[in-house]
CSV table of C-alpha atoms in Angstrom, one decimal:
chain,number,residue,atom,x,y,z
A,122,MET,CA,59.9,-189.1,-70.8
A,123,ASN,CA,61.3,-191.9,-68.7
A,124,VAL,CA,64.1,-192.5,-71.1
A,125,SER,CA,65.1,-188.9,-71.3
A,126,GLY,CA,64.8,-188.8,-67.4
A,127,ASN,CA,67.2,-191.7,-67.2
A,128,GLU,CA,69.4,-190.2,-69.8
A,129,LYS,CA,69.4,-187.0,-67.8
A,130,MET,CA,70.2,-188.9,-64.6
A,131,SER,CA,73.0,-190.8,-66.2
A,132,ARG,CA,74.4,-187.7,-67.7
A,133,ARG,CA,74.3,-186.1,-64.3
A,134,THR,CA,75.9,-189.2,-62.7
A,135,PHE,CA,78.6,-189.1,-65.4
A,136,LEU,CA,79.3,-185.5,-64.7
A,137,ASP,CA,79.4,-186.1,-61.0
A,138,TYR,CA,81.9,-188.8,-61.5
A,139,LEU,CA,83.9,-186.6,-63.9
A,140,MET,CA,83.9,-183.8,-61.3
A,141,GLY,CA,84.8,-186.3,-58.6
A,142,PHE,CA,87.7,-187.7,-60.5
A,143,GLY,CA,88.7,-184.2,-61.5
A,144,LEU,CA,88.7,-183.2,-57.9
A,145,LEU,CA,90.8,-186.2,-56.9
A,146,ALA,CA,93.2,-185.6,-59.7
A,147,TRP,CA,93.5,-181.9,-58.6
A,148,LEU,CA,94.1,-183.0,-55.0
A,149,GLY,CA,96.7,-185.4,-56.2
A,150,ALA,CA,98.4,-182.7,-58.3
A,151,VAL,CA,98.5,-180.5,-55.2
A,152,LEU,CA,99.6,-183.1,-52.7
A,153,TYR,CA,102.1,-184.9,-54.8
A,154,PRO,CA,104.7,-182.0,-55.0
A,155,ILE,CA,104.2,-181.3,-51.3
A,156,VAL,CA,105.0,-184.9,-50.3
A,157,GLU,CA,107.9,-185.1,-52.8
A,158,TYR,CA,109.2,-181.8,-51.4
A,159,LEU,CA,109.2,-183.2,-47.9
A,160,LYS,CA,111.2,-186.2,-48.9
A,161,VAL,CA,114.9,-185.5,-48.4
A,162,PRO,CA,117.0,-185.6,-51.5
A,163,LYS,CA,119.5,-188.4,-51.6
A,164,GLN,CA,122.9,-186.9,-51.3
A,165,THR,CA,125.8,-189.0,-52.5
A,166,GLU,CA,128.2,-188.4,-49.8
A,167,ALA,CA,131.4,-190.4,-50.1
A,168,ALA,CA,131.3,-192.4,-46.9
A,169,PRO,CA,134.9,-193.1,-45.9
A,170,SER,CA,135.9,-196.7,-45.8
A,171,SER,CA,138.6,-196.2,-43.2
A,172,VAL,CA,139.4,-193.6,-40.6
A,173,VAL,CA,142.1,-192.8,-38.0
A,174,ALA,CA,140.3,-193.5,-34.7
A,175,GLY,CA,143.1,-192.3,-32.5
A,176,LEU,CA,146.7,-192.8,-31.4
A,177,THR,CA,148.0,-196.0,-29.7
A,178,LYS,CA,149.5,-193.9,-26.9
A,179,ASP,CA,146.1,-192.5,-25.9
A,180,PHE,CA,144.7,-195.9,-25.1
A,181,LYS,CA,144.9,-198.1,-22.0
A,182,PRO,CA,143.5,-201.6,-21.6
A,183,ASN,CA,139.9,-201.7,-20.4
A,184,GLU,CA,139.0,-198.4,-22.1
A,185,GLY,CA,136.7,-197.3,-24.9
A,186,LYS,CA,136.2,-194.2,-27.0
A,187,VAL,CA,133.5,-193.1,-29.3
A,188,PHE,CA,134.8,-191.6,-32.5
A,189,ARG,CA,133.3,-190.3,-35.8
A,190,PHE,CA,133.2,-192.7,-38.7
A,191,GLY,CA,131.7,-190.8,-41.7
A,192,ASN,CA,128.3,-189.7,-40.5
A,193,GLU,CA,128.0,-192.3,-37.8
A,194,PRO,CA,129.5,-192.8,-34.3
A,195,ALA,CA,131.7,-195.8,-33.9
A,196,ILE,CA,133.4,-197.2,-30.8
A,197,LEU,CA,137.0,-198.3,-30.3
A,198,ILE,CA,137.8,-200.6,-27.4
A,199,ASP,CA,141.1,-201.6,-25.9
A,200,THR,CA,139.9,-204.8,-24.3
A,201,PRO,CA,141.1,-205.9,-20.8
A,202,ASP,CA,143.6,-208.2,-22.4
A,203,GLY,CA,145.0,-205.4,-24.6
A,204,LYS,CA,143.3,-206.2,-28.0
A,205,LEU,CA,141.9,-203.3,-30.1
A,206,LYS,CA,138.4,-203.8,-31.3
A,207,ALA,CA,136.0,-201.5,-33.2
A,208,PHE,CA,132.3,-201.6,-33.7
A,209,SER,CA,129.5,-199.4,-34.9
A,210,ALA,CA,128.4,-197.4,-31.9
A,211,VAL,CA,124.8,-197.3,-33.0
A,212,CYS,CA,122.7,-199.6,-30.8
A,213,THR,CA,120.7,-202.1,-32.9
A,214,HIS,CA,117.6,-201.5,-30.7
A,215,LEU,CA,116.6,-197.9,-31.2
A,216,GLN,CA,119.8,-196.3,-32.5
A,217,CYS,CA,121.2,-194.7,-29.3
A,218,THR,CA,124.9,-194.4,-29.0
A,219,VAL,CA,126.5,-197.1,-26.9
A,220,GLN,CA,129.4,-196.8,-24.5
A,221,TYR,CA,132.1,-199.0,-23.0
A,222,ARG,CA,131.6,-199.9,-19.4
A,223,PRO,CA,135.0,-200.8,-17.8
A,224,ASP,CA,133.2,-202.1,-14.6
A,225,MET,CA,131.2,-204.6,-16.7
A,226,GLU,CA,133.9,-205.1,-19.4
A,227,LYS,CA,131.0,-204.9,-21.8
A,228,ILE,CA,129.4,-202.5,-24.3
A,229,TRP,CA,126.3,-200.9,-22.8
A,230,CYS,CA,123.5,-198.7,-24.1
A,231,ALA,CA,122.2,-196.2,-21.5
A,232,CYS,CA,118.9,-195.7,-23.3
A,233,HIS,CA,117.2,-199.1,-22.7
A,234,GLY,CA,120.0,-201.1,-21.0
A,235,GLY,CA,121.1,-203.2,-23.9
A,236,VAL,CA,124.4,-205.1,-23.4
A,237,TYR,CA,126.9,-206.4,-25.9
A,238,ASP,CA,130.0,-208.5,-25.3
A,239,LEU,CA,133.4,-207.6,-26.6
A,240,ASN,CA,132.7,-209.4,-29.9
A,241,GLY,CA,129.7,-207.1,-30.4
A,242,ARG,CA,127.1,-209.9,-29.7
A,243,ASN,CA,123.9,-208.7,-28.1
A,244,ILE,CA,123.8,-210.7,-24.8
A,245,ALA,CA,121.2,-208.9,-22.7
A,246,GLY,CA,118.4,-206.4,-22.9
A,247,PRO,CA,116.3,-205.5,-25.9
A,248,PRO,CA,118.9,-205.2,-28.8
A,249,PRO,CA,117.8,-207.7,-31.5
A,250,ARG,CA,121.1,-207.9,-33.5
A,251,PRO,CA,124.9,-207.7,-32.8
A,252,LEU,CA,126.8,-204.5,-33.5
A,253,GLN,CA,128.6,-204.3,-36.8
A,254,GLU,CA,132.3,-205.0,-36.2
A,255,TYR,CA,135.0,-203.0,-38.0
A,256,LYS,CA,138.6,-204.0,-38.8
A,257,VAL,CA,141.4,-202.4,-36.7
A,258,VAL,CA,144.9,-202.0,-38.0
A,259,VAL,CA,147.8,-200.2,-36.3
A,260,LYS,CA,150.2,-198.3,-38.6
A,261,GLY,CA,152.9,-196.7,-36.6
A,262,ASP,CA,151.1,-194.8,-33.9
A,263,ASP,CA,147.8,-194.5,-35.8
A,264,ILE,CA,144.9,-196.8,-35.1
A,265,ILE,CA,143.1,-197.2,-38.4
A,266,VAL,CA,139.6,-198.6,-38.4
A,267,SER,CA,138.1,-199.8,-41.7
A,268,LYS,CA,134.7,-201.2,-42.7
A,269,SER,CA,135.8,-204.3,-44.6
B,258,MET,CA,75.9,-150.2,-15.6
B,259,ASN,CA,74.6,-147.3,-17.7
B,260,ASN,CA,77.8,-147.3,-19.7
B,261,GLU,CA,77.6,-151.0,-20.4
B,262,SER,CA,74.1,-150.7,-21.7
B,263,LYS,CA,75.1,-147.7,-23.8
B,264,LEU,CA,77.9,-149.9,-25.3
B,265,MET,CA,75.5,-152.7,-25.9
B,266,ARG,CA,73.0,-150.3,-27.5
B,267,TRP,CA,75.8,-149.1,-29.8
B,268,PHE,CA,76.6,-152.7,-30.9
B,269,ASN,CA,72.9,-153.7,-31.0
B,270,LYS,CA,72.2,-150.9,-33.5
B,271,ARG,CA,74.8,-152.4,-35.8
B,272,TYR,CA,74.7,-156.1,-35.1
B,273,ASP,CA,72.0,-158.3,-33.7
B,274,LEU,CA,73.6,-159.6,-30.5
B,275,SER,CA,70.4,-161.1,-29.1
B,276,PRO,CA,71.3,-164.8,-30.0
B,277,PHE,CA,74.6,-164.4,-28.0
B,278,GLU,CA,72.8,-162.8,-25.1
B,279,HIS,CA,70.2,-165.6,-25.2
B,280,PHE,CA,73.0,-168.3,-25.4
B,281,ALA,CA,74.9,-166.8,-22.4
B,282,LYS,CA,71.7,-166.6,-20.3
B,283,GLU,CA,70.7,-170.2,-21.1
B,284,LYS,CA,74.0,-171.9,-20.8
B,285,LYS,CA,74.3,-173.9,-17.6
B,286,VAL,CA,76.5,-176.5,-16.0
B,287,PRO,CA,75.4,-179.5,-14.0
B,288,ASP,CA,76.1,-179.2,-10.3
B,289,PHE,CA,76.9,-182.4,-8.5
B,290,LYS,CA,79.7,-184.0,-6.5
B,291,GLY,CA,81.7,-184.8,-9.7
B,292,SER,CA,81.5,-181.3,-11.1
B,293,PHE,CA,85.1,-180.7,-10.1
B,294,TRP,CA,86.3,-182.7,-13.1
B,295,TYR,CA,84.6,-180.3,-15.5
B,296,TYR,CA,87.3,-177.7,-14.8
B,297,PHE,CA,90.2,-179.6,-16.4
B,298,GLY,CA,89.1,-178.9,-19.9
B,299,GLY,CA,89.3,-175.2,-19.0
B,300,VAL,CA,92.6,-175.6,-17.3
B,301,SER,CA,94.1,-177.3,-20.4
B,302,LEU,CA,92.8,-174.4,-22.5
B,303,PHE,CA,94.4,-171.9,-20.1
B,304,LEU,CA,97.7,-173.7,-20.2
B,305,PHE,CA,97.5,-173.7,-24.0
B,306,ILE,CA,97.1,-170.0,-24.0
B,307,VAL,CA,100.1,-169.7,-21.7
B,308,GLN,CA,102.1,-171.8,-24.2
B,309,VAL,CA,101.1,-169.6,-27.1
B,310,VAL,CA,102.1,-166.4,-25.2
B,311,THR,CA,105.4,-167.6,-23.8
B,312,GLY,CA,106.1,-169.4,-27.1
B,313,ILE,CA,105.8,-166.2,-29.1
B,314,LEU,CA,108.1,-164.5,-26.5
B,315,LEU,CA,110.7,-167.2,-26.9
B,316,LEU,CA,110.5,-166.8,-30.7
B,317,MET,CA,111.8,-163.3,-30.3
B,318,TYR,CA,115.2,-164.7,-29.5
B,319,TYR,CA,115.4,-168.4,-30.4
B,320,GLN,CA,117.4,-169.3,-33.5
B,321,PRO,CA,117.3,-172.9,-34.9
B,322,GLY,CA,120.6,-174.2,-36.2
B,323,ALA,CA,123.7,-176.2,-35.3
B,324,GLN,CA,125.6,-173.3,-33.8
B,325,THR,CA,122.7,-171.2,-32.6
B,326,ALA,CA,119.9,-173.4,-31.2
B,327,TYR,CA,121.5,-174.3,-27.9
B,328,GLU,CA,123.4,-171.0,-27.7
B,329,SER,CA,120.3,-168.9,-28.3
B,330,VAL,CA,118.4,-170.7,-25.5
B,331,ARG,CA,121.4,-170.2,-23.2
B,332,PHE,CA,121.3,-166.5,-24.2
B,333,ILE,CA,117.6,-166.4,-23.3
B,334,VAL,CA,118.1,-167.9,-19.9
B,335,THR,CA,121.3,-166.1,-18.9
B,336,LYS,CA,121.3,-162.7,-20.6
B,337,VAL,CA,117.7,-161.7,-21.5
B,338,GLU,CA,115.8,-160.0,-18.7
B,339,PHE,CA,113.3,-162.6,-17.3
B,340,GLY,CA,114.3,-164.9,-20.1
B,341,TRP,CA,114.8,-167.7,-17.6
B,342,LEU,CA,111.3,-167.1,-16.3
B,343,ILE,CA,109.7,-167.2,-19.7
B,344,ARG,CA,111.5,-170.3,-20.7
B,345,SER,CA,110.9,-172.0,-17.4
B,346,ILE,CA,107.2,-171.2,-17.6
B,347,HIS,CA,107.0,-172.5,-21.2
B,348,SER,CA,108.6,-175.8,-20.1
B,349,TRP,CA,106.5,-176.2,-16.9
B,350,SER,CA,103.3,-175.2,-18.6
B,351,ALA,CA,103.9,-177.7,-21.3
B,352,ASN,CA,104.2,-180.5,-18.7
B,353,LEU,CA,101.2,-179.3,-16.7
B,354,MET,CA,99.2,-179.0,-19.9
B,355,ILE,CA,99.9,-182.6,-20.7
B,356,LEU,CA,99.0,-183.6,-17.1
B,357,SER,CA,95.8,-181.6,-17.3
B,358,VAL,CA,94.8,-183.0,-20.7
B,359,PHE,CA,95.4,-186.6,-19.3
B,360,ILE,CA,93.2,-185.8,-16.3
B,361,HIS,CA,90.5,-184.3,-18.6
B,362,MET,CA,90.6,-187.3,-20.8
B,363,PHE,CA,90.3,-189.9,-18.0
B,364,SER,CA,87.5,-187.9,-16.3
B,365,VAL,CA,85.6,-187.9,-19.6
B,366,TYR,CA,86.3,-191.6,-19.9
B,367,PHE,CA,85.1,-192.6,-16.5
B,368,THR,CA,82.0,-190.3,-16.5
B,369,LYS,CA,81.2,-191.9,-19.9
B,370,ALA,CA,80.8,-188.4,-21.4
B,371,PHE,CA,82.0,-189.8,-24.7
B,372,ARG,CA,78.7,-191.6,-25.3
B,373,THR,CA,76.1,-190.7,-27.9
B,374,PRO,CA,75.6,-187.9,-28.9
B,375,ARG,CA,79.1,-186.8,-27.9
B,376,GLU,CA,81.3,-189.2,-29.9
B,377,LEU,CA,82.7,-186.4,-32.1
B,378,THR,CA,83.8,-184.4,-29.1
B,379,TRP,CA,85.7,-187.5,-27.9
B,380,TYR,CA,87.3,-188.0,-31.3
B,381,SER,CA,88.4,-184.3,-31.6
B,382,GLY,CA,89.6,-184.4,-28.0
B,383,PHE,CA,91.7,-187.5,-28.7
B,384,LEU,CA,93.2,-185.7,-31.7
B,385,LEU,CA,94.0,-182.7,-29.5
B,386,MET,CA,95.7,-184.9,-26.9
B,387,SER,CA,97.8,-186.5,-29.7
B,388,LEU,CA,98.7,-183.1,-31.0
B,389,THR,CA,99.7,-182.0,-27.5
B,390,LEU,CA,102.1,-185.0,-27.3
B,391,VAL,CA,103.6,-184.1,-30.7
B,392,PHE,CA,103.9,-180.5,-29.5
B,393,GLY,CA,105.8,-181.8,-26.4
B,394,PHE,CA,108.0,-184.1,-28.5
B,395,SER,CA,108.9,-181.5,-31.1
B,396,GLY,CA,109.5,-178.7,-28.6
B,397,TYR,CA,111.7,-180.9,-26.5
B,398,LEU,CA,114.4,-181.0,-29.3
B,399,LEU,CA,114.6,-177.3,-29.9
B,400,PRO,CA,117.2,-176.5,-27.2
B,401,TRP,CA,119.4,-179.1,-28.8
B,402,ASN,CA,120.8,-180.7,-25.7
B,403,THR,CA,122.0,-184.2,-25.1
B,404,LEU,CA,118.8,-185.5,-23.5
B,405,SER,CA,116.6,-184.0,-26.3
B,406,TYR,CA,119.0,-185.3,-29.0
B,407,PHE,CA,118.7,-189.0,-27.8
B,408,ALA,CA,115.0,-188.7,-27.0
B,409,THR,CA,114.4,-187.6,-30.6
B,410,LYS,CA,116.6,-190.3,-32.0
B,411,VAL,CA,114.8,-193.0,-30.1
B,412,GLY,CA,111.3,-191.4,-30.7
B,413,THR,CA,111.8,-191.1,-34.4
B,414,GLU,CA,113.3,-194.5,-34.6
B,415,ILE,CA,110.1,-195.8,-33.1
B,416,VAL,CA,108.2,-194.2,-36.0
B,417,GLY,CA,110.6,-196.1,-38.3
B,418,VAL,CA,109.6,-199.4,-36.8
B,419,VAL,CA,106.0,-199.1,-38.1
B,420,PRO,CA,105.7,-201.5,-41.1
B,421,VAL,CA,105.7,-200.1,-44.7
B,422,VAL,CA,105.3,-196.4,-44.1
B,423,GLY,CA,107.6,-196.2,-41.1
B,424,ILE,CA,111.0,-195.6,-42.8
B,425,PRO,CA,109.8,-193.0,-45.3
B,426,LEU,CA,107.9,-191.2,-42.5
B,427,MET,CA,110.9,-191.3,-40.2
B,428,GLU,CA,113.1,-189.8,-42.9
B,429,ILE,CA,110.6,-187.1,-43.6
B,430,LEU,CA,110.5,-186.3,-39.8
B,431,ARG,CA,114.2,-186.4,-39.5
B,432,ASN,CA,114.9,-184.5,-42.7
B,433,GLY,CA,117.4,-187.3,-43.5
B,434,SER,CA,118.3,-190.7,-42.3
B,435,ASP,CA,119.8,-189.5,-39.1
B,436,VAL,CA,118.9,-186.9,-36.4
B,437,THR,CA,120.9,-183.9,-37.3
B,438,THR,CA,120.5,-180.1,-37.2
B,439,ALA,CA,118.4,-180.5,-40.3
B,440,THR,CA,115.9,-182.3,-38.1
B,441,LEU,CA,115.9,-179.3,-35.8
B,442,THR,CA,114.8,-177.1,-38.7
B,443,ARG,CA,111.9,-179.4,-39.5
B,444,PHE,CA,110.8,-179.8,-35.8
B,445,PHE,CA,111.0,-176.0,-35.4
B,446,GLY,CA,108.6,-175.5,-38.4
B,447,LEU,CA,106.3,-178.2,-37.0
B,448,HIS,CA,106.4,-176.8,-33.5
B,449,VAL,CA,105.8,-173.1,-34.3
B,450,ALA,CA,103.8,-173.1,-37.5
B,451,VAL,CA,102.1,-176.4,-38.4
B,452,LEU,CA,101.0,-177.6,-34.9
B,453,PRO,CA,99.7,-174.3,-33.6
B,454,ALA,CA,97.6,-173.8,-36.8
B,455,VAL,CA,96.2,-177.4,-36.8
B,456,PHE,CA,95.7,-177.4,-33.0
B,457,THR,CA,93.7,-174.1,-33.1
B,458,VAL,CA,91.4,-175.4,-35.7
B,459,VAL,CA,90.7,-178.7,-34.0
B,460,LEU,CA,90.3,-176.9,-30.6
B,461,GLY,CA,87.8,-174.5,-32.2
B,462,ILE,CA,85.8,-177.5,-33.5
B,463,HIS,CA,86.0,-179.3,-30.1
B,464,LEU,CA,84.7,-176.2,-28.3
B,465,LEU,CA,82.0,-175.7,-30.9
B,466,PHE,CA,80.7,-179.2,-30.3
B,467,ILE,CA,80.5,-178.5,-26.6
B,468,GLN,CA,78.7,-175.2,-27.1
B,469,VAL,CA,76.2,-176.8,-29.4
B,470,GLN,CA,75.4,-179.8,-27.3
B,471,GLY,CA,75.8,-178.3,-23.8
B,472,ILE,CA,77.9,-179.9,-21.0
B,473,SER,CA,77.4,-183.6,-20.5
B,474,GLU,CA,75.3,-184.6,-17.5
B,475,PRO,CA,76.4,-187.4,-15.1
B,476,GLU,CA,75.2,-191.0,-15.9
B,477,SER,CA,73.2,-191.1,-12.6
B,478,TRP,CA,71.0,-188.2,-13.8
B,479,LYS,CA,69.4,-190.3,-16.5
B,480,ASP,CA,66.4,-191.4,-14.5
B,481,ILE,CA,66.0,-188.2,-12.4
B,482,PRO,CA,63.2,-185.7,-13.1
B,483,GLU,CA,64.3,-182.4,-14.5
B,484,SER,CA,63.3,-180.6,-11.4
B,485,LYS,CA,65.7,-182.5,-9.2
B,486,LYS,CA,68.7,-181.7,-11.3
B,487,ASN,CA,70.9,-178.9,-9.9
B,488,HIS,CA,72.6,-176.5,-12.3
B,489,ILE,CA,74.6,-173.4,-12.1
B,490,PRO,CA,74.6,-170.7,-14.8
B,491,PHE,CA,77.7,-170.7,-17.0
B,492,PHE,CA,77.8,-166.9,-16.9
B,493,PRO,CA,78.9,-165.7,-14.5
B,494,ASN,CA,79.0,-168.5,-11.9
B,495,PHE,CA,81.0,-171.2,-13.7
B,496,VAL,CA,83.2,-168.7,-15.5
B,497,LEU,CA,84.2,-167.0,-12.3
B,498,ARG,CA,85.1,-170.3,-10.7
B,499,ASP,CA,87.0,-171.1,-13.8
B,500,VAL,CA,88.9,-167.9,-13.7
B,501,LEU,CA,89.7,-168.4,-10.0
B,502,LEU,CA,91.2,-171.8,-10.9
B,503,TRP,CA,93.2,-170.3,-13.7
B,504,LEU,CA,94.7,-167.9,-11.3
B,505,ILE,CA,95.6,-170.7,-8.9
B,506,VAL,CA,97.2,-172.6,-11.8
B,507,LEU,CA,99.1,-169.5,-12.9
B,508,ASN,CA,100.4,-169.2,-9.3
B,509,VAL,CA,101.5,-172.8,-9.2
B,510,LEU,CA,103.2,-172.3,-12.6
B,511,ALA,CA,105.1,-169.3,-11.2
B,512,ILE,CA,106.2,-171.1,-8.1
B,513,LEU,CA,107.4,-174.1,-10.1
B,514,ALA,CA,109.2,-171.9,-12.7
B,515,VAL,CA,110.9,-169.8,-10.0
B,516,TYR,CA,111.9,-172.5,-7.5
B,517,PHE,CA,112.5,-175.3,-10.0
B,518,PRO,CA,113.8,-173.6,-13.1
B,519,TRP,CA,114.0,-175.8,-16.1
B,520,GLU,CA,117.5,-177.0,-16.8
B,521,LEU,CA,119.2,-176.5,-20.1
B,522,GLY,CA,121.6,-179.4,-19.9
B,523,HIS,CA,124.7,-179.9,-22.1
B,524,LYS,CA,124.8,-179.2,-25.8
B,525,ALA,CA,124.0,-182.2,-28.0
B,526,ASP,CA,127.0,-184.1,-29.4
B,527,PRO,CA,125.9,-186.6,-32.1
B,528,PHE,CA,129.3,-188.4,-31.7
B,529,ALA,CA,129.1,-189.0,-27.9
B,530,SER,CA,127.6,-191.9,-26.1
B,531,ALA,CA,124.1,-191.6,-24.6
B,532,PRO,CA,124.7,-190.6,-21.0
B,533,ALA,CA,123.8,-193.0,-18.2
B,534,GLY,CA,120.4,-192.5,-16.6
B,535,ILE,CA,118.9,-191.0,-19.8
B,536,LYS,CA,115.1,-191.1,-19.9
B,537,PRO,CA,112.4,-189.3,-21.8
B,538,GLU,CA,109.9,-186.8,-20.3
B,539,TRP,CA,107.5,-188.4,-17.7
B,540,TYR,CA,104.6,-188.6,-20.1
B,541,PHE,CA,106.5,-191.0,-22.4
B,542,LEU,CA,108.1,-192.9,-19.5
B,543,PHE,CA,105.5,-195.7,-19.4
B,544,MET,CA,106.1,-196.5,-23.1
B,545,PHE,CA,109.9,-196.2,-22.7
B,546,GLU,CA,109.9,-198.5,-19.7
B,547,SER,CA,107.7,-201.1,-21.5
B,548,LEU,CA,110.2,-201.1,-24.4
B,549,LYS,CA,113.0,-201.9,-21.8
B,550,PHE,CA,111.1,-205.0,-20.5
B,551,LEU,CA,110.4,-206.4,-24.0
B,552,PRO,CA,112.7,-209.3,-25.0
B,553,SER,CA,114.8,-208.8,-28.1
B,554,LYS,CA,112.7,-211.3,-30.0
B,555,PHE,CA,109.0,-212.0,-29.5
B,556,LEU,CA,107.0,-214.4,-31.7
B,557,GLY,CA,109.7,-214.1,-34.3
B,558,LEU,CA,109.5,-210.3,-34.4
B,559,ASP,CA,111.9,-207.8,-33.0
B,560,GLY,CA,110.8,-206.8,-29.5
B,561,GLU,CA,110.3,-203.1,-30.3
B,562,VAL,CA,108.1,-203.9,-33.3
B,563,VAL,CA,105.8,-205.8,-31.0
B,564,GLY,CA,105.9,-202.9,-28.5
B,565,VAL,CA,105.1,-200.3,-31.1
B,566,MET,CA,102.3,-202.4,-32.6
B,567,PHE,CA,100.9,-203.0,-29.1
B,568,PHE,CA,100.8,-199.3,-28.3
B,569,GLY,CA,99.5,-198.4,-31.7
B,570,LEU,CA,96.6,-200.9,-31.3
B,571,ALA,CA,95.9,-199.8,-27.7
B,572,GLY,CA,95.8,-196.2,-28.9
B,573,LEU,CA,93.4,-197.0,-31.7
B,574,LEU,CA,91.1,-198.9,-29.4
B,575,TRP,CA,91.1,-196.0,-26.9
B,576,PHE,CA,90.3,-193.6,-29.7
B,577,LEU,CA,87.4,-195.8,-30.9
B,578,ILE,CA,85.8,-196.4,-27.4
B,579,PRO,CA,82.4,-194.8,-28.5
B,580,LEU,CA,82.1,-197.6,-31.0
B,581,TRP,CA,82.8,-200.6,-28.9
B,582,ASP,CA,81.1,-199.2,-25.8
B,583,SER,CA,77.8,-198.8,-27.7
B,584,ARG,CA,77.6,-202.6,-28.2
B,585,THR,CA,76.5,-203.0,-24.6
B,586,PRO,CA,72.7,-203.1,-24.1
B,587,LYS,CA,71.2,-199.7,-24.0
B,588,GLY,CA,70.9,-198.1,-20.5
B,589,SER,CA,72.9,-200.8,-18.7
B,590,ARG,CA,76.2,-199.7,-17.1
B,591,ASN,CA,79.2,-201.1,-18.9
B,592,LYS,CA,81.5,-202.3,-16.2
B,593,ILE,CA,84.1,-203.5,-18.7
B,594,ILE,CA,84.8,-199.9,-19.6
B,595,ASN,CA,85.6,-199.1,-16.0
B,596,TYR,CA,87.9,-202.1,-15.6
B,597,VAL,CA,89.7,-201.3,-18.9
B,598,GLY,CA,90.1,-197.7,-17.7
B,599,ILE,CA,91.4,-198.7,-14.3
B,600,ALA,CA,93.8,-201.2,-15.8
B,601,VAL,CA,95.1,-198.5,-18.2
B,602,VAL,CA,95.6,-195.9,-15.4
B,603,LEU,CA,97.3,-198.5,-13.2
B,604,TYR,CA,99.6,-199.6,-16.0
B,605,ILE,CA,100.6,-196.0,-16.7
B,606,ILE,CA,101.1,-195.2,-13.0
B,607,ILE,CA,103.1,-198.4,-12.2
B,608,LEU,CA,105.4,-198.2,-15.3
B,609,THR,CA,105.9,-194.5,-14.9
B,610,THR,CA,106.9,-195.0,-11.2
B,611,ILE,CA,109.4,-197.8,-12.1
B,612,GLY,CA,110.8,-195.6,-14.9
B,613,ALA,CA,111.2,-192.6,-12.6
B,614,ARG,CA,113.3,-194.4,-10.1
């Protein structure tokens, strides 16, 4: 009697486990496609390696302009001593778009007050890293900014 | 009177309503000098109802999308009859609801109403507060203006800071690696479908707990004989006072919406700098301000990682109060709880004030 009782119990336990695992597998089968559906498909968008940021005649020293570089904003600065510099305009802190402050002669982020110098180095506030610098070449009137 | 009983008779013939009648007769609310705080749960509920009604009305015209989100809200506030009023009430009511939820939460905290046997009411309430904040955050983006664009960028970036799951979660929220109009679609779905459904279920559970257990009595009543406790009946006394307060809140809402209409701002431009003076809604201000004060590196970690971990941990401890409060000897007053609560309130008030300047 005892043996068959144990047998019965173990069979029941076995079935419980089987049902439990079955339920888990079922839940997984339901949730997996939902989670995968919510993940955004990777789109291979050809990010441009260079872009015309503007015309030389449109810039004066001590001035900055945010322009579109592929899918991201970038900033072109005509420094107070007349040099053209370009950086990613995405703040390394929490991704706000930075701006040039002629009064400070620095790059500044309005969101949390981060400050970068004209070499893109993070010098004050919360940004943990410098801004990525881009190469600037002038061809005729065009200011061409490139990533390498 | 006769009509009413006739109606009741009609129902009673078909359904047994006596348990409901009994419940309504028996339900009572403690009456003492702190009773005032009981009303904020009801006020939060009322403001939620206002949100549902005005939200449905806004849905009649709102269109998510790059070329339509901002434009459709502008259409609502400039062309549609009373559109400005509905939109303004929706925005103001959202803010008042968050305020009311906060007051409700802190009053429950300080009166220790979260203690056994009401832990589950506290947990479900905490969940409702979190959902309210997500409601606010997701709804904020929908008009697609500059402020909401950058607020969403920073807010979702904060999610991305969380170790391991952060980045995938951020991409799921953003519907891509950046905040774009694709994000708008996702936030719209979240705001008008997912959140209302989840919120309604959790709210139902929260209210059920309260009905089953009755309203929490003040701590000081523990040693008082039953005969010395004052109560008022829930029906109709408390309900009538509740309704009166709801009317007052509705009037305050109308005054705010008419005299301080909610601004629409400028349309979001993903390729423009964040404007000077940008800040989030007041209820996120204390966290925003804390992030400003953190150094770029702290104990070898990025400042914002430390900040997010700090707030995550603080939120978890707050959620789990019924667990760590119960460690104090039974019956004794736990002063630490009061000190922690006062410190939290002061922290929020001081940083919000600094941030609002």
